[in-house]
XYZ file of C-alpha atoms in Angstrom:
320
model
C 0.000 0.000 0.000
C 2.855 2.327 0.909
C 4.564 1.598 -2.432
C 1.354 2.358 -4.317
C 0.975 5.654 -2.432
C 4.561 6.671 -3.250
C 4.050 5.749 -6.904
C 0.911 7.877 -7.041
C 2.789 10.846 -5.571
C 5.641 10.427 -8.048
C 3.218 10.059 -10.950
C 1.288 13.156 -9.891
C 4.495 15.133 -9.514
C 5.645 14.031 -12.971
C 2.333 15.095 -14.501
C 2.560 18.501 -12.818
C 6.136 19.003 -13.953
C 5.327 17.879 -17.480
C 2.299 20.160 -17.575
C 4.372 23.084 -16.338
C 6.978 22.378 -18.980
C 4.353 22.263 -21.695
C 2.806 25.516 -20.474
C 6.140 27.242 -20.916
C 6.515 26.098 -24.515
C 5.541 28.527 -27.289
C 2.156 27.688 -28.775
C 3.466 28.476 -32.264
C 6.843 27.861 -33.845
C 7.789 31.075 -35.656
C 10.716 31.941 -37.938
C 11.516 34.846 -35.558
C 12.280 34.793 -31.834
C 11.774 38.500 -31.136
C 9.274 41.095 -32.354
C 10.070 44.697 -31.470
C 7.296 47.197 -32.175
C 8.013 50.833 -33.064
C 5.515 53.086 -31.271
C 6.045 56.703 -30.084
C 6.395 58.588 -26.784
C 5.004 57.029 -23.615
C 2.430 59.819 -23.129
C 0.600 58.994 -26.376
C -1.883 56.371 -27.560
C 0.643 54.788 -29.962
C 2.757 53.526 -27.096
C -0.211 52.297 -25.052
C -1.735 50.343 -27.949
C 1.670 49.113 -29.134
C 2.449 47.841 -25.640
C -0.921 46.064 -25.599
C -0.139 44.308 -28.891
C 3.327 43.429 -27.602
C 1.825 41.803 -24.516
C -0.479 39.649 -26.670
C 2.405 38.449 -28.846
C 4.509 37.654 -25.812
C 1.634 35.822 -24.118
C 0.215 33.795 -27.001
C 3.100 33.342 -29.448
C 5.895 32.732 -26.975
C 8.195 35.314 -28.583
C 10.015 38.123 -26.821
C 8.124 41.241 -27.791
C 8.764 44.820 -26.714
C 7.101 48.154 -27.447
C 9.932 50.529 -28.331
C 9.729 54.214 -27.395
C 10.421 56.325 -30.510
C 9.683 59.802 -31.825
C 6.872 58.404 -33.973
C 5.920 57.211 -37.445
C 8.731 58.786 -39.478
C 11.409 57.336 -37.208
C 9.538 54.008 -37.073
C 9.858 53.616 -40.844
C 13.603 54.204 -40.669
C 13.904 51.801 -37.729
C 12.176 49.062 -39.741
C 14.526 49.685 -42.647
C 17.557 49.347 -40.358
C 15.976 46.226 -38.770
C 15.917 47.729 -35.291
C 12.184 47.001 -35.077
C 10.224 44.306 -36.896
C 6.824 45.997 -37.100
C 5.638 49.534 -36.381
C 2.640 51.775 -35.878
C 2.344 54.321 -38.692
C 0.179 57.155 -39.914
C -1.217 56.669 -43.440
C 0.451 59.818 -44.724
C 3.907 58.767 -43.479
C 3.444 55.320 -45.042
C 2.337 56.873 -48.338
C 5.314 59.254 -48.447
C 7.703 56.390 -47.615
C 6.318 54.166 -50.371
C 6.757 56.998 -52.886
C 10.142 58.137 -51.568
C 8.917 61.697 -50.991
C 10.085 64.164 -48.321
C 11.053 63.736 -45.561
C 12.346 60.465 -47.064
C 15.172 60.246 -49.584
C 14.383 56.727 -50.825
C 11.422 54.426 -51.371
C 10.573 51.987 -48.576
C 8.979 48.611 -49.285
C 6.310 48.662 -46.573
C 3.077 46.714 -46.305
C 0.138 46.927 -43.917
C -0.607 44.112 -41.501
C -3.386 45.567 -39.301
C -5.819 48.494 -39.278
C -5.619 50.546 -36.102
C -7.846 53.520 -35.321
C -8.684 56.970 -36.667
C -5.886 59.446 -36.009
C -7.907 62.531 -35.087
C -6.829 66.133 -35.610
C -7.099 67.879 -32.244
C -6.399 71.621 -32.280
C -5.859 72.279 -28.587
C -5.820 75.506 -26.572
C -6.535 76.388 -22.966
C -10.109 77.483 -22.319
C -9.293 81.182 -21.833
C -7.285 81.420 -25.088
C -8.269 84.042 -27.664
C -7.578 81.572 -30.496
C -10.806 80.520 -32.223
C -9.617 79.371 -35.670
C -6.574 78.647 -37.843
C -6.536 82.309 -38.890
C -5.908 83.280 -35.255
C -2.595 81.389 -35.229
C -0.717 84.192 -36.984
C 2.233 85.234 -34.853
C 1.440 82.614 -32.176
C 3.651 79.839 -30.789
C 2.168 76.589 -32.075
C 3.400 73.076 -31.287
C 3.312 70.801 -34.340
C 4.907 67.599 -33.018
C 8.420 66.419 -32.251
C 11.049 65.955 -34.999
C 10.648 62.561 -36.682
C 7.046 62.164 -35.552
C 4.066 61.310 -37.716
C 2.244 64.213 -36.062
C 4.717 66.711 -37.490
C 4.436 65.054 -40.907
C 0.640 65.222 -40.730
C 0.720 68.881 -39.741
C 3.005 69.689 -42.656
C 0.389 68.222 -45.002
C -2.450 69.928 -43.112
C -0.972 73.413 -43.448
C 0.086 72.729 -47.021
C -3.520 71.784 -47.800
C -4.745 74.959 -46.105
C -2.233 77.069 -48.014
C -0.839 78.411 -44.737
C 2.990 78.310 -44.477
C 4.695 77.778 -41.127
C 6.235 81.242 -41.508
C 2.868 82.786 -40.558
C 3.296 81.620 -36.950
C 6.072 80.438 -34.632
C 6.321 76.643 -34.958
C 7.442 74.646 -31.925
C 8.491 70.998 -32.157
C 7.353 69.343 -28.941
C 6.364 65.871 -27.771
C 3.080 65.082 -26.004
C 4.655 65.404 -22.565
C 6.376 68.667 -23.530
C 3.083 70.025 -24.901
C 1.404 69.482 -21.544
C 4.104 71.427 -19.699
C 4.269 74.203 -22.311
C 0.511 74.792 -22.422
C 0.336 74.939 -18.647
C 3.173 77.454 -18.280
C 2.147 79.530 -21.293
C 5.278 78.949 -23.378
C 3.079 77.862 -26.311
C -0.323 79.180 -27.367
C -1.669 76.050 -29.052
C -0.837 72.452 -29.891
C -2.109 70.666 -32.983
C -1.869 66.907 -32.653
C -3.205 63.960 -34.584
C -3.895 61.171 -32.147
C -6.732 59.055 -30.811
C -9.603 60.720 -28.992
C -9.678 60.664 -26.041
C -5.939 61.241 -25.726
C -4.192 60.529 -22.397
C -2.028 63.637 -22.667
C -5.035 65.939 -23.158
C -6.822 64.286 -20.249
C -3.698 64.886 -18.188
C -3.822 68.618 -18.988
C -7.486 68.637 -17.969
C -6.483 67.469 -14.500
C -5.279 71.042 -13.854
C -6.662 73.237 -16.680
C -9.842 73.410 -18.747
C -9.230 73.145 -22.485
C -10.952 73.857 -25.791
C -10.682 72.069 -29.125
C -10.954 74.341 -32.162
C -13.461 73.023 -34.747
C -12.385 72.539 -38.354
C -14.595 74.425 -40.814
C -16.131 72.499 -43.733
C -14.287 74.666 -46.246
C -10.958 73.938 -44.524
C -11.618 70.208 -44.498
C -12.517 70.204 -48.197
C -9.281 72.007 -49.054
C -7.147 69.522 -47.118
C -9.039 66.375 -48.195
C -9.058 67.598 -51.789
C -5.274 67.409 -51.813
C -4.748 64.462 -49.432
C -7.565 61.943 -49.789
C -6.704 59.883 -46.692
C -8.029 62.713 -44.495
C -11.716 62.066 -43.778
C -14.389 63.948 -41.755
C -14.546 62.969 -38.087
C -16.549 64.238 -35.129
C -14.901 64.354 -31.712
C -17.645 63.441 -29.261
C -18.402 65.840 -26.420
C -17.918 62.904 -24.038
C -14.246 62.560 -25.066
C -13.112 65.276 -22.643
C -14.778 66.779 -19.592
C -14.034 70.352 -20.783
C -16.011 70.040 -24.023
C -19.424 71.656 -24.243
C -20.355 70.212 -27.658
C -19.202 67.760 -30.330
C -16.243 69.095 -32.345
C -16.088 68.704 -36.150
C -12.613 67.682 -37.256
C -10.923 65.166 -39.537
C -8.952 61.960 -39.157
C -6.708 59.523 -41.005
C -6.675 55.777 -40.343
C -3.546 54.501 -38.602
C -2.041 51.099 -39.278
C 0.549 48.557 -38.224
C 3.090 47.798 -40.945
C 6.053 45.555 -41.681
C 8.602 45.316 -44.455
C 7.575 43.093 -47.368
C 10.479 40.745 -46.568
C 9.251 40.048 -43.018
C 8.243 36.350 -42.896
C 4.703 35.607 -44.059
C 4.188 33.024 -41.317
C 5.123 35.530 -38.617
C 2.733 38.178 -39.967
C -0.069 35.602 -40.260
C 0.251 34.690 -36.578
C 0.586 38.329 -35.451
C -2.683 39.216 -37.199
C -4.391 36.045 -35.972
C -3.318 36.676 -32.378
C -4.501 40.290 -32.336
C -7.877 39.567 -33.959
C -8.534 36.565 -31.723
C -7.786 38.491 -28.514
C -9.326 41.889 -29.222
C -11.197 41.745 -25.924
C -7.887 41.926 -24.059
C -6.543 44.720 -26.257
C -9.688 46.796 -25.771
C -9.036 46.828 -22.029
C -5.728 48.594 -22.691
C -7.221 51.631 -24.470
C -10.752 52.404 -25.750
C -9.497 53.144 -29.291
C -8.723 49.436 -29.690
C -12.452 49.013 -30.424
C -11.608 50.157 -33.976
C -9.115 47.310 -34.528
C -11.468 44.826 -36.141
C -12.013 43.013 -39.452
C -14.693 45.482 -40.593
C -12.040 48.214 -40.780
C -9.489 46.349 -42.893
C -10.553 48.387 -45.925
C -9.838 51.694 -44.158
C -6.123 51.143 -44.786
C -5.156 52.260 -48.286
C -1.654 50.813 -48.653
C -1.173 47.173 -49.819
C -1.407 44.404 -47.238
C 1.363 41.914 -46.468
C 0.963 38.351 -47.785
C 0.719 37.039 -44.211
C -2.195 39.349 -43.430
C -3.922 38.460 -46.712
C -3.544 34.767 -45.876
C -5.423 35.271 -42.605
C -8.092 37.534 -44.150
C -8.826 34.972 -46.890
C -8.917 32.138 -44.385
C -11.594 33.998 -42.405
C -13.468 35.317 -45.429
C -12.751 38.976 -44.603
C -13.014 41.548 -47.394
C -9.995 43.772 -47.992
């Protein structure tokens, strides 16, 4: 009886150890062991969502995945080219310029989409007591347009080009999200124009000490910009996005994406897309904008998709 009891204990222990060993094994064998994701500064939505995706890949694919802090989309494209990150979060305008080899790029980049993200919303931000009511009021003012190398700066360059308003009409400042918060509070800038998800953590942070206003975009202004850059679409910022708002704010947006180089292994991209789409409930707990990352929005992305993403879309019958 004693021998039987000892055997049962040993057998149970072996099962537990074997089970633990199996639990530690990757669920999928991939041609890559690490997936670094280019995001942006830690105060923005890019980093939060990128970190959420990274956690899913680490948890379900058994690869080492990290969300890398960068200056944003423009730098992310260069980091992919130099193989310092495998995939990256991009704005559609930065991806389009990179594919065509247009400024600020000096060469063409062979990028492909792997996932749709969320609408990147233009948010023209001032403190509540500001005298600025429109783009015309920016003349001579200090205006933050995004940090060097960021997709926000690239987007603002296209925005003001579409409006026919050169940077020389005001005093451009090149600040990050965190720097914007400090500068608006201490009065060293008059306005910040950012393209990011709404609600944005950095704007909510400013609201913890100061009331803010978002300047609406006039229909005529939107038509001018969208007429030149078709990936900008009308978008309404809901009053509920920020506690300072007294009404919905008409604006515009462009659909963000996750991209990889064409040469990145098809099998790896397939499993990245599969993992994200099959665990959207977890990603949506990270940030509310993750609700936009779904199959119905695949067509919002206008650059070509990677073969690995197409493989998954076809398998599931998704239109793209």
